[in-house]
Amino acid sequence: MKILRLTLLFSLLILTALLIVSCNKSGSGSAVRKPVIAVIPKGVSHFFWQTVKAGAEAAGKDLNVTIDWQGPASETDYARQLSIVEDAISRRVDGIVLAPSHGETMVPIVERAMKAGIPVTIFDSGINSQNYVSYVATDNYQGGVVAAERMAKMLNGKGKVAILGVKKGSVSTDEREDGFRQTIEKKYPEIKIAQHLYGEANMALSADRATDILTANPDLNGIFASNESSIVGAVRAARQKGLAGKIVLVGFDATSNLIEEVKAGAIDSLVLQNPYKMGYEGVKTIVDKLNKKEPPHRIDTGVSLLTKENVDTPEIQALTREPGK
C-alpha cells in the first residue's frame, strides 16, 4: 500500500512538472514579438506631423505592429534625423517609414537600410533615389499649381506676388514652390513674382522674411506660403503691417488657428494634404512588404483647397479634424 502511494505521488509530481513546462511553452508561444516599424518625420512640432503620427498609430493598432515614432525637433536638423535613422538600423527594426528632411542627404542611409534587409517607405517628401518600397505623399507640384490658380483667380490674372518658401533642398516644398512659380509664369504673364525668400521652417523667421518682402514691395498683391510655418509667418507679418485681408495669402496645410484666420479673412485659402492617410498608408506598405505583398511604388494621398466658402463641408472637416477628436 505504501509503495502504491509513493508511486501515485511520484506520478503526480511528474504530471505537474509536465503541465508547468507545457504552460511555459504555451506562454512563450503566445507572446510573439510584434514587428517594430520606425516612423521618422522631418520634425515633431507642427500639427501636420501630429496628424501623421495619429494615422501611423491607427495603422499599428489595426495591423498589429508596434510604432516607434521619433523625429527631430526642427525640420532642418538633418544631422539629428540621420542619427535617428542610423539608430533604427542598428536596432534592427522591421521597417522604416521616413519623411526625408533633404532629398540628397538622406539617400545613402536609406539605401543602407534597404541593403541591410530593412524595408523603407518614403512619405511626404521625395528622395533622389528609387531604392525604396513605396512613396506615399501629396502630389506637391500639383499642390503648387492649385495655389497658383487660386491666386490668379483672386487677382483677376494681374498683380505682383511673392513666394515665402521653406528651405532649398526640401523636396516636398521645393515642388510646391516650383508648381506655383511655373504655373504663374506660363499661364499668367500679367502676374509678376517679385521675390522668393525662405523661412527655414521657423515661424518667427518666416514672419521676419515676410516682413522683408512686404517692406521691399509696398505694392504687393499676394504671397504664397508653402508650408505651415511659412503661412503662420506671412499672416503675422501682414497683421503687423496692417495688411491682413488686403493682400491675398494662400498657404499650405491647416491648423485650427489658421482655419480661424481663413474665416476672419486674413488668409484667403489653404492647400490641404492628407497627413493622416500618409501615416496610415506608410505603415501599411511596410506591413504588406513584410507579408510578402508588393505595395504600389507610388501612392498619391490627394490635394484639396480650403476656402471660407467650403471650410464647414464634411469633406474639408474630415481633412482638418485634429488627432483624437
mmCIF file of C-alpha atoms in Angstrom:
data_model
loop_
_atom_site.group_PDB
_atom_site.id
_atom_site.type_symbol
_atom_site.label_atom_id
_atom_site.label_comp_id
_atom_site.label_asym_id
_atom_site.label_seq_id
_atom_site.Cartn_x
_atom_site.Cartn_y
_atom_site.Cartn_z
ATOM 1 C CA MET A 1 0.000 0.000 0.000
ATOM 2 C CA LYS A 2 2.878 2.288 0.900
ATOM 3 C CA ILE A 3 4.565 1.557 -2.426
ATOM 4 C CA LEU A 4 1.312 2.349 -4.286
ATOM 5 C CA ARG A 5 1.022 5.682 -2.541
ATOM 6 C CA LEU A 6 4.631 6.556 -3.376
ATOM 7 C CA THR A 7 4.047 5.564 -6.993
ATOM 8 C CA LEU A 8 0.928 7.761 -7.204
ATOM 9 C CA LEU A 9 2.765 10.659 -5.581
ATOM 10 C CA PHE A 10 5.685 10.298 -7.966
ATOM 11 C CA SER A 11 3.307 10.164 -10.947
ATOM 12 C CA LEU A 12 1.520 13.284 -9.703
ATOM 13 C CA LEU A 13 4.817 15.163 -9.407
ATOM 14 C CA ILE A 14 5.801 14.189 -12.965
ATOM 15 C CA LEU A 15 2.393 15.244 -14.305
ATOM 16 C CA THR A 16 2.653 18.596 -12.502
ATOM 17 C CA ALA A 17 6.119 19.187 -13.940
ATOM 18 C CA LEU A 18 4.889 18.371 -17.433
ATOM 19 C CA LEU A 19 1.970 20.757 -17.051
ATOM 20 C CA ILE A 20 4.300 23.555 -15.903
ATOM 21 C CA VAL A 21 6.615 23.012 -18.901
ATOM 22 C CA SER A 22 3.620 22.912 -21.231
ATOM 23 C CA CYS A 23 2.225 26.151 -19.808
ATOM 24 C CA ASN A 24 5.597 27.851 -20.110
ATOM 25 C CA LYS A 25 5.873 26.808 -23.745
ATOM 26 C CA SER A 26 2.327 27.958 -24.428
ATOM 27 C CA GLY A 27 3.008 31.288 -22.722
ATOM 28 C CA SER A 28 6.183 31.927 -24.702
ATOM 29 C CA GLY A 29 4.373 30.996 -27.896
ATOM 30 C CA SER A 30 1.525 33.445 -27.284
ATOM 31 C CA ALA A 31 3.898 36.335 -26.557
ATOM 32 C CA VAL A 32 5.086 36.568 -30.159
ATOM 33 C CA ARG A 33 7.039 39.774 -30.752
ATOM 34 C CA LYS A 34 5.123 42.233 -32.868
ATOM 35 C CA PRO A 35 7.051 43.776 -35.774
ATOM 36 C CA VAL A 36 8.522 47.179 -34.921
ATOM 37 C CA ILE A 37 8.164 49.917 -37.533
ATOM 38 C CA ALA A 38 10.098 53.148 -37.028
ATOM 39 C CA VAL A 39 8.141 56.165 -38.288
ATOM 40 C CA ILE A 40 10.508 59.105 -38.664
ATOM 41 C CA PRO A 41 9.064 62.516 -39.663
ATOM 42 C CA LYS A 42 11.032 65.631 -40.618
ATOM 43 C CA GLY A 43 10.030 67.198 -37.315
ATOM 44 C CA VAL A 44 7.565 66.752 -34.488
ATOM 45 C CA SER A 45 6.383 70.248 -33.578
ATOM 46 C CA HIS A 46 3.888 71.085 -36.331
ATOM 47 C CA PHE A 47 0.248 69.993 -36.295
ATOM 48 C CA PHE A 48 0.854 68.249 -39.630
ATOM 49 C CA TRP A 49 3.265 65.752 -38.077
ATOM 50 C CA GLN A 50 0.992 65.024 -35.140
ATOM 51 C CA THR A 51 -1.723 64.055 -37.631
ATOM 52 C CA VAL A 52 0.750 61.790 -39.449
ATOM 53 C CA LYS A 53 1.503 60.175 -36.068
ATOM 54 C CA ALA A 54 -2.204 59.580 -35.421
ATOM 55 C CA GLY A 55 -2.540 57.814 -38.787
ATOM 56 C CA ALA A 56 0.565 55.697 -38.193
ATOM 57 C CA GLU A 57 -0.607 54.661 -34.722
ATOM 58 C CA ALA A 58 -4.057 53.755 -36.062
ATOM 59 C CA ALA A 59 -2.381 51.535 -38.669
ATOM 60 C CA GLY A 60 -0.217 49.999 -35.959
ATOM 61 C CA LYS A 61 -3.303 49.069 -33.975
ATOM 62 C CA ASP A 62 -5.230 47.753 -36.986
ATOM 63 C CA LEU A 63 -2.301 45.785 -38.408
ATOM 64 C CA ASN A 64 -0.846 44.537 -35.098
ATOM 65 C CA VAL A 65 2.574 46.191 -35.300
ATOM 66 C CA THR A 66 4.470 48.412 -32.874
ATOM 67 C CA ILE A 67 5.034 52.018 -33.989
ATOM 68 C CA ASP A 68 8.296 53.631 -32.907
ATOM 69 C CA TRP A 69 7.731 57.370 -33.504
ATOM 70 C CA GLN A 70 10.834 59.565 -33.360
ATOM 71 C CA GLY A 71 11.803 62.746 -35.164
ATOM 72 C CA PRO A 72 13.999 65.823 -34.769
ATOM 73 C CA ALA A 73 12.612 68.915 -33.041
ATOM 74 C CA SER A 74 13.415 71.029 -36.113
ATOM 75 C CA GLU A 75 12.637 70.129 -39.708
ATOM 76 C CA THR A 76 16.016 71.489 -40.776
ATOM 77 C CA ASP A 77 18.044 69.351 -38.322
ATOM 78 C CA TYR A 78 19.340 66.915 -40.934
ATOM 79 C CA ALA A 79 22.037 65.508 -38.634
ATOM 80 C CA ARG A 80 19.515 64.556 -35.964
ATOM 81 C CA GLN A 81 17.226 62.817 -38.451
ATOM 82 C CA LEU A 82 20.202 60.939 -39.867
ATOM 83 C CA SER A 83 21.131 59.807 -36.345
ATOM 84 C CA ILE A 84 17.569 58.565 -35.689
ATOM 85 C CA VAL A 85 17.600 56.500 -38.900
ATOM 86 C CA GLU A 86 21.035 55.089 -38.061
ATOM 87 C CA ASP A 87 19.778 54.076 -34.630
ATOM 88 C CA ALA A 88 16.739 52.358 -36.153
ATOM 89 C CA ILE A 89 19.029 50.351 -38.455
ATOM 90 C CA SER A 90 21.356 49.371 -35.599
ATOM 91 C CA ARG A 91 18.337 48.212 -33.541
ATOM 92 C CA ARG A 92 17.233 46.082 -36.484
ATOM 93 C CA VAL A 93 13.692 47.408 -36.630
ATOM 94 C CA ASP A 94 11.462 45.528 -39.048
ATOM 95 C CA GLY A 95 10.765 48.526 -41.266
ATOM 96 C CA ILE A 96 11.196 52.293 -41.577
ATOM 97 C CA VAL A 97 8.699 54.925 -42.728
ATOM 98 C CA LEU A 98 10.669 58.117 -43.396
ATOM 99 C CA ALA A 99 9.917 61.710 -44.422
ATOM 100 C CA PRO A 100 13.380 62.764 -45.673
ATOM 101 C CA SER A 101 14.448 66.206 -44.499
ATOM 102 C CA HIS A 102 16.616 66.547 -47.602
ATOM 103 C CA GLY A 103 16.337 64.842 -50.963
ATOM 104 C CA GLU A 104 20.090 64.219 -51.330
ATOM 105 C CA THR A 105 21.410 63.947 -47.768
ATOM 106 C CA MET A 106 19.220 61.009 -46.810
ATOM 107 C CA VAL A 107 19.902 58.840 -49.891
ATOM 108 C CA PRO A 108 22.909 56.856 -48.555
ATOM 109 C CA ILE A 109 21.242 55.948 -45.256
ATOM 110 C CA VAL A 110 18.027 54.834 -46.983
ATOM 111 C CA GLU A 111 19.993 52.660 -49.392
ATOM 112 C CA ARG A 112 21.987 51.269 -46.456
ATOM 113 C CA ALA A 113 18.779 50.240 -44.688
ATOM 114 C CA MET A 114 17.407 48.568 -47.803
ATOM 115 C CA LYS A 115 20.703 46.718 -48.330
ATOM 116 C CA ALA A 116 20.511 45.523 -44.711
ATOM 117 C CA GLY A 117 17.105 43.995 -45.418
ATOM 118 C CA ILE A 118 15.104 46.682 -43.616
ATOM 119 C CA PRO A 119 12.341 47.896 -45.973
ATOM 120 C CA VAL A 120 11.927 51.679 -46.195
ATOM 121 C CA THR A 121 8.872 53.616 -47.322
ATOM 122 C CA ILE A 122 9.272 57.311 -48.077
ATOM 123 C CA PHE A 123 6.421 59.679 -47.214
ATOM 124 C CA ASP A 124 5.558 63.371 -47.528
ATOM 125 C CA SER A 125 8.777 64.434 -49.249
ATOM 126 C CA GLY A 126 10.686 62.745 -52.047
ATOM 127 C CA ILE A 127 14.241 61.450 -52.200
ATOM 128 C CA ASN A 128 16.668 61.312 -55.117
ATOM 129 C CA SER A 129 16.617 57.526 -55.334
ATOM 130 C CA GLN A 130 14.160 54.869 -56.429
ATOM 131 C CA ASN A 131 15.511 52.331 -53.930
ATOM 132 C CA TYR A 132 12.590 52.176 -51.515
ATOM 133 C CA VAL A 133 9.396 50.179 -51.057
ATOM 134 C CA SER A 134 6.848 52.923 -51.710
ATOM 135 C CA TYR A 135 6.483 56.704 -51.855
ATOM 136 C CA VAL A 136 3.354 57.916 -50.045
ATOM 137 C CA ALA A 137 2.721 61.624 -50.500
ATOM 138 C CA THR A 138 0.737 64.501 -51.874
ATOM 139 C CA ASP A 139 1.447 65.460 -55.468
ATOM 140 C CA ASN A 140 3.269 68.510 -54.155
ATOM 141 C CA TYR A 141 3.823 70.072 -57.561
ATOM 142 C CA GLN A 142 0.077 69.865 -58.188
ATOM 143 C CA GLY A 143 -0.489 71.496 -54.804
ATOM 144 C CA GLY A 144 1.576 74.447 -56.011
ATOM 145 C CA VAL A 145 -0.477 74.553 -59.213
ATOM 146 C CA VAL A 146 -3.704 74.654 -57.172
ATOM 147 C CA ALA A 147 -2.283 77.543 -55.123
ATOM 148 C CA ALA A 148 -1.280 79.442 -58.282
ATOM 149 C CA GLU A 149 -4.699 79.002 -59.875
ATOM 150 C CA ARG A 150 -6.372 80.289 -56.704
ATOM 151 C CA MET A 151 -4.032 83.280 -56.524
ATOM 152 C CA ALA A 152 -4.644 84.121 -60.188
ATOM 153 C CA LYS A 153 -8.402 83.875 -59.698
ATOM 154 C CA MET A 154 -8.371 86.209 -56.681
ATOM 155 C CA LEU A 155 -6.161 88.739 -58.517
ATOM 156 C CA ASN A 156 -8.122 88.515 -61.774
ATOM 157 C CA GLY A 157 -4.935 87.468 -63.558
ATOM 158 C CA LYS A 158 -2.981 90.643 -62.756
ATOM 159 C CA GLY A 159 -0.677 91.779 -59.981
ATOM 160 C CA LYS A 160 2.528 91.311 -58.068
ATOM 161 C CA VAL A 161 3.166 88.352 -55.762
ATOM 162 C CA ALA A 162 5.921 86.727 -53.737
ATOM 163 C CA ILE A 163 6.793 83.217 -52.565
ATOM 164 C CA LEU A 164 7.645 82.522 -48.952
ATOM 165 C CA GLY A 165 9.342 79.142 -49.091
ATOM 166 C CA VAL A 166 10.736 76.730 -46.535
ATOM 167 C CA LYS A 167 14.268 75.581 -47.323
ATOM 168 C CA LYS A 168 16.073 74.797 -50.546
ATOM 169 C CA GLY A 169 16.565 71.062 -50.870
ATOM 170 C CA SER A 170 13.379 70.024 -49.074
ATOM 171 C CA VAL A 171 11.818 68.140 -51.971
ATOM 172 C CA SER A 172 8.155 68.492 -50.990
ATOM 173 C CA THR A 173 8.226 72.258 -50.528
ATOM 174 C CA ASP A 174 10.580 72.789 -53.481
ATOM 175 C CA GLU A 175 7.984 71.047 -55.641
ATOM 176 C CA ARG A 176 5.153 73.205 -54.272
ATOM 177 C CA GLU A 177 7.102 76.375 -54.943
ATOM 178 C CA ASP A 178 8.044 75.168 -58.439
ATOM 179 C CA GLY A 179 4.426 74.302 -59.199
ATOM 180 C CA PHE A 180 3.289 77.756 -58.119
ATOM 181 C CA ARG A 181 6.039 79.682 -59.880
ATOM 182 C CA GLN A 182 5.916 77.764 -63.156
ATOM 183 C CA THR A 183 2.119 77.966 -63.383
ATOM 184 C CA ILE A 184 2.170 81.730 -62.831
ATOM 185 C CA GLU A 185 4.985 82.240 -65.351
ATOM 186 C CA LYS A 186 3.410 80.031 -68.037
ATOM 187 C CA LYS A 187 -0.278 80.908 -67.692
ATOM 188 C CA TYR A 188 -0.453 84.366 -66.151
ATOM 189 C CA PRO A 189 2.070 86.743 -67.744
ATOM 190 C CA GLU A 190 0.435 89.762 -66.096
ATOM 191 C CA ILE A 191 1.246 88.432 -62.627
ATOM 192 C CA LYS A 192 4.854 89.107 -61.650
ATOM 193 C CA ILE A 193 6.752 87.188 -58.982
ATOM 194 C CA ALA A 194 8.699 89.884 -57.171
ATOM 195 C CA GLN A 195 10.608 87.839 -54.596
ATOM 196 C CA HIS A 196 11.230 84.325 -53.286
ATOM 197 C CA LEU A 197 12.607 84.036 -49.737
ATOM 198 C CA TYR A 198 12.934 81.133 -47.286
ATOM 199 C CA GLY A 199 11.759 80.928 -43.667
ATOM 200 C CA GLU A 200 13.782 77.789 -42.771
ATOM 201 C CA ALA A 201 10.698 76.010 -41.337
ATOM 202 C CA ASN A 202 10.685 78.513 -38.480
ATOM 203 C CA MET A 203 7.604 80.623 -37.719
ATOM 204 C CA ALA A 204 9.482 83.608 -36.273
ATOM 205 C CA LEU A 205 11.999 83.668 -39.127
ATOM 206 C CA SER A 206 9.186 83.252 -41.662
ATOM 207 C CA ALA A 207 7.462 86.304 -40.149
ATOM 208 C CA ASP A 208 10.717 88.274 -40.493
ATOM 209 C CA ARG A 209 11.126 87.200 -44.125
ATOM 210 C CA ALA A 210 7.506 88.074 -44.898
ATOM 211 C CA THR A 211 8.023 91.485 -43.318
ATOM 212 C CA ASP A 212 11.105 91.972 -45.519
ATOM 213 C CA ILE A 213 9.037 91.081 -48.591
ATOM 214 C CA LEU A 214 6.208 93.470 -47.674
ATOM 215 C CA THR A 215 8.642 96.287 -46.880
ATOM 216 C CA ALA A 216 10.536 95.883 -50.146
ATOM 217 C CA ASN A 217 7.325 95.602 -52.185
ATOM 218 C CA PRO A 218 4.694 98.053 -50.886
ATOM 219 C CA ASP A 219 2.552 97.359 -53.971
ATOM 220 C CA LEU A 220 2.494 93.594 -53.406
ATOM 221 C CA ASN A 221 -0.857 91.890 -54.025
ATOM 222 C CA GLY A 222 -0.274 88.405 -52.669
ATOM 223 C CA ILE A 223 2.010 85.845 -51.014
ATOM 224 C CA PHE A 224 2.123 82.094 -51.500
ATOM 225 C CA ALA A 225 3.466 80.404 -48.348
ATOM 226 C CA SER A 226 4.434 76.776 -48.950
ATOM 227 C CA ASN A 227 4.050 75.182 -45.507
ATOM 228 C CA GLU A 228 2.542 75.657 -42.045
ATOM 229 C CA SER A 229 5.355 77.750 -40.560
ATOM 230 C CA SER A 230 5.516 79.924 -43.685
ATOM 231 C CA ILE A 231 1.817 80.808 -43.710
ATOM 232 C CA VAL A 232 1.882 81.465 -39.953
ATOM 233 C CA GLY A 233 4.769 83.870 -40.548
ATOM 234 C CA ALA A 234 3.046 85.500 -43.522
ATOM 235 C CA VAL A 235 -0.191 86.230 -41.651
ATOM 236 C CA ARG A 236 1.725 87.592 -38.640
ATOM 237 C CA ALA A 237 3.658 89.973 -40.889
ATOM 238 C CA ALA A 238 0.505 91.045 -42.727
ATOM 239 C CA ARG A 239 -1.196 91.863 -39.431
ATOM 240 C CA GLN A 240 1.803 93.827 -38.177
ATOM 241 C CA LYS A 241 1.820 95.825 -41.408
ATOM 242 C CA GLY A 242 -1.938 96.425 -41.290
ATOM 243 C CA LEU A 243 -2.372 94.409 -44.478
ATOM 244 C CA ALA A 244 -4.386 91.424 -43.217
ATOM 245 C CA GLY A 245 -7.283 90.917 -45.609
ATOM 246 C CA LYS A 246 -5.812 93.466 -48.037
ATOM 247 C CA ILE A 247 -3.317 91.150 -49.701
ATOM 248 C CA VAL A 248 -4.114 87.619 -50.848
ATOM 249 C CA LEU A 249 -2.428 84.982 -48.694
ATOM 250 C CA VAL A 250 -2.524 81.413 -49.996
ATOM 251 C CA GLY A 251 -0.934 78.857 -47.709
ATOM 252 C CA PHE A 252 -0.231 75.159 -47.381
ATOM 253 C CA ASP A 253 -1.530 72.937 -44.540
ATOM 254 C CA ALA A 254 -4.080 73.803 -41.855
ATOM 255 C CA THR A 255 -4.293 74.131 -38.087
ATOM 256 C CA SER A 256 -7.296 75.283 -36.081
ATOM 257 C CA ASN A 257 -5.683 78.745 -35.756
ATOM 258 C CA LEU A 258 -5.042 79.017 -39.490
ATOM 259 C CA ILE A 259 -8.609 77.951 -40.244
ATOM 260 C CA GLU A 260 -9.828 80.748 -37.963
ATOM 261 C CA GLU A 261 -7.669 83.175 -39.958
ATOM 262 C CA VAL A 262 -9.405 81.985 -43.137
ATOM 263 C CA LYS A 263 -12.803 82.530 -41.550
ATOM 264 C CA ALA A 264 -11.692 86.007 -40.447
ATOM 265 C CA GLY A 265 -10.498 86.861 -43.959
ATOM 266 C CA ALA A 266 -6.811 87.295 -43.096
ATOM 267 C CA ILE A 267 -5.886 84.201 -45.131
ATOM 268 C CA ASP A 268 -7.617 83.598 -48.443
ATOM 269 C CA SER A 269 -7.126 79.841 -48.712
ATOM 270 C CA LEU A 270 -5.093 76.817 -47.652
ATOM 271 C CA VAL A 271 -3.978 73.894 -49.791
ATOM 272 C CA LEU A 272 -4.673 70.720 -47.839
ATOM 273 C CA GLN A 273 -2.870 67.417 -47.736
ATOM 274 C CA ASN A 274 -3.985 64.233 -46.005
ATOM 275 C CA PRO A 275 -1.325 63.602 -43.335
ATOM 276 C CA TYR A 276 -3.437 61.005 -41.517
ATOM 277 C CA LYS A 277 -3.593 58.937 -44.693
ATOM 278 C CA MET A 278 0.170 59.364 -45.200
ATOM 279 C CA GLY A 279 0.860 57.897 -41.770
ATOM 280 C CA TYR A 280 -1.623 55.049 -42.183
ATOM 281 C CA GLU A 281 -0.673 54.071 -45.728
ATOM 282 C CA GLY A 282 3.039 54.435 -44.999
ATOM 283 C CA VAL A 283 2.831 51.831 -42.245
ATOM 284 C CA LYS A 284 0.550 49.611 -44.325
ATOM 285 C CA THR A 285 3.063 49.455 -47.199
ATOM 286 C CA ILE A 286 5.726 48.139 -44.830
ATOM 287 C CA VAL A 287 3.345 45.575 -43.324
ATOM 288 C CA ASP A 288 2.428 44.438 -46.841
ATOM 289 C CA LYS A 289 6.112 44.088 -47.699
ATOM 290 C CA LEU A 290 6.772 42.057 -44.538
ATOM 291 C CA ASN A 291 3.855 39.814 -45.547
ATOM 292 C CA LYS A 292 5.413 39.235 -48.989
ATOM 293 C CA LYS A 293 2.924 41.508 -50.771
ATOM 294 C CA GLU A 294 4.172 44.149 -53.183
ATOM 295 C CA PRO A 295 2.619 47.584 -52.433
ATOM 296 C CA PRO A 296 2.325 50.291 -55.105
ATOM 297 C CA HIS A 297 5.604 52.144 -55.661
ATOM 298 C CA ARG A 298 3.711 55.476 -55.574
ATOM 299 C CA ILE A 299 0.611 56.352 -53.540
ATOM 300 C CA ASP A 300 -0.897 59.815 -54.108
ATOM 301 C CA THR A 301 -2.771 60.956 -50.985
ATOM 302 C CA GLY A 302 -4.562 63.837 -52.729
ATOM 303 C CA VAL A 303 -4.843 67.649 -52.685
ATOM 304 C CA SER A 304 -7.775 69.862 -51.679
ATOM 305 C CA LEU A 305 -8.297 73.600 -51.232
ATOM 306 C CA LEU A 306 -9.860 75.070 -48.093
ATOM 307 C CA THR A 307 -11.634 78.412 -48.505
ATOM 308 C CA LYS A 308 -14.064 80.455 -46.449
ATOM 309 C CA GLU A 309 -16.872 79.056 -48.586
ATOM 310 C CA ASN A 310 -16.149 75.341 -48.076
ATOM 311 C CA VAL A 311 -14.490 75.263 -44.633
ATOM 312 C CA ASP A 312 -17.519 73.673 -42.937
ATOM 313 C CA THR A 313 -18.203 70.992 -45.554
ATOM 314 C CA PRO A 314 -17.839 67.333 -44.453
ATOM 315 C CA GLU A 315 -15.020 66.742 -46.938
ATOM 316 C CA ILE A 316 -12.886 69.596 -45.578
ATOM 317 C CA GLN A 317 -13.817 68.838 -41.978
ATOM 318 C CA ALA A 318 -12.524 65.281 -42.416
ATOM 319 C CA LEU A 319 -9.141 66.602 -43.579
ATOM 320 C CA THR A 320 -8.763 69.190 -40.821
ATOM 321 C CA ARG A 321 -10.025 67.295 -37.764
ATOM 322 C CA GLU A 322 -7.423 67.343 -35.007
ATOM 323 C CA PRO A 323 -5.977 63.969 -33.868
ATOM 324 C CA GLY A 324 -8.045 62.371 -31.119
ATOM 325 C CA LYS A 325 -11.170 64.450 -31.815
#
